[in-house]
Amino acid sequence: ETGVTQSPTHLIKTRGQQVTLRCSSQSGHNTVSWYQQALGQGPQFIFQYYREEENGRGNFPPRFSGLQFPNYSSELNVNALELDDSALYLCASSLGVSSGANVLTFGAGSRLTVL
Amino acid sequence: GQSLEQPSEVTAVEGAIVQINCTYQTSGFYGLSWYQQHDGGAPTFLSYNGLDGLEETGRFSSFLSRSDSYGYLLLQELQMKDSASYFCAVKKDTGRRALTFGSGTRLQVQP
């Protein structure tokens, strides 16, 4: 069984640019969540996708947007990059959205540096 | 508002037992999870408490007291490979998988 894979692993952008990060969920998982992790901090929830629709959003501005595809893979897009967007972006997949142990399977992340 | 408090750093020696505490204040609560993250790695699931009491998984145990808004992760027979950051995380909504994470506790295991 494959885990969660993310690409690219590292990238550098400048302020004002746009970035797209990609995630392939674990086999059999139909829900994808994205988290932002600043250095030395815990992951912060950005949004979640279930059945190709956004199913919850954290405290992030609209310039953070996403997509989920029929094969459950996902993209995170960030427009008008700001210096504070520099962080590790984590994708997590899971099965369903109902109650339960809420086990998330995380990818190793995409480290974004904004200069 | 919502917050999770956990110690920023803990140091222990190989073979010892360490307890990492987590207190939380959130507007909704369904359960408390624990994740481990090695430097440069992905967070990995360790344990979940949906009900009060102790859950044991090998060398790791986790405890929850809903009335005290408190939980802890207990690591026994510490090994060098246990050096990592440990995060408590609250599940607030049964309809979503979103978790609210604490800032993490960096555990350093010394020989």
Short mmCIF file of N, CA and C in Angstrom, two decimals, chain B residues 11 24 40 50 53 63 71 82-83 85 91 99 106:
data_model
loop_
_atom_site.label_atom_id
_atom_site.label_comp_id
_atom_site.label_asym_id
_atom_site.label_seq_id
_atom_site.Cartn_x
_atom_site.Cartn_y
_atom_site.Cartn_z
N THR B 11 13.37 16.34 28.28
CA THR B 11 14.57 15.53 28.11
C THR B 11 14.50 14.35 29.06
N TYR B 24 -6.40 21.52 27.01
CA TYR B 24 -7.03 22.13 25.85
C TYR B 24 -8.23 22.97 26.24
N GLY B 40 12.22 16.66 9.76
CA GLY B 40 12.18 16.44 8.32
C GLY B 40 11.20 15.38 7.88
N GLY B 50 -11.19 8.90 22.55
CA GLY B 50 -12.51 9.48 22.36
C GLY B 50 -13.28 9.50 23.67
N GLY B 53 -10.14 7.90 30.00
CA GLY B 53 -9.43 6.69 30.40
C GLY B 53 -8.13 6.53 29.64
N PHE B 63 -3.90 9.08 27.77
CA PHE B 63 -4.96 9.23 28.76
C PHE B 63 -5.77 10.47 28.45
N GLY B 71 -5.14 15.72 28.86
CA GLY B 71 -4.70 14.40 28.45
C GLY B 71 -3.20 14.30 28.53
N ASP B 82 13.03 7.46 19.83
CA ASP B 82 11.84 8.20 20.28
C ASP B 82 12.09 9.71 20.30
N SER B 83 13.33 10.13 20.09
CA SER B 83 13.62 11.56 20.01
C SER B 83 12.89 12.14 18.81
N SER B 85 9.36 15.26 17.87
CA SER B 85 8.35 16.17 18.40
C SER B 85 7.02 15.43 18.51
N LYS B 91 -9.91 16.79 17.93
CA LYS B 91 -10.92 16.65 16.89
C LYS B 91 -12.16 17.37 17.40
N LEU B 99 -8.15 18.60 12.38
CA LEU B 99 -7.59 18.55 13.71
C LEU B 99 -6.99 19.90 14.06
N ARG B 106 9.10 18.85 22.10
CA ARG B 106 10.30 18.23 21.54
C ARG B 106 10.92 17.34 22.62
#
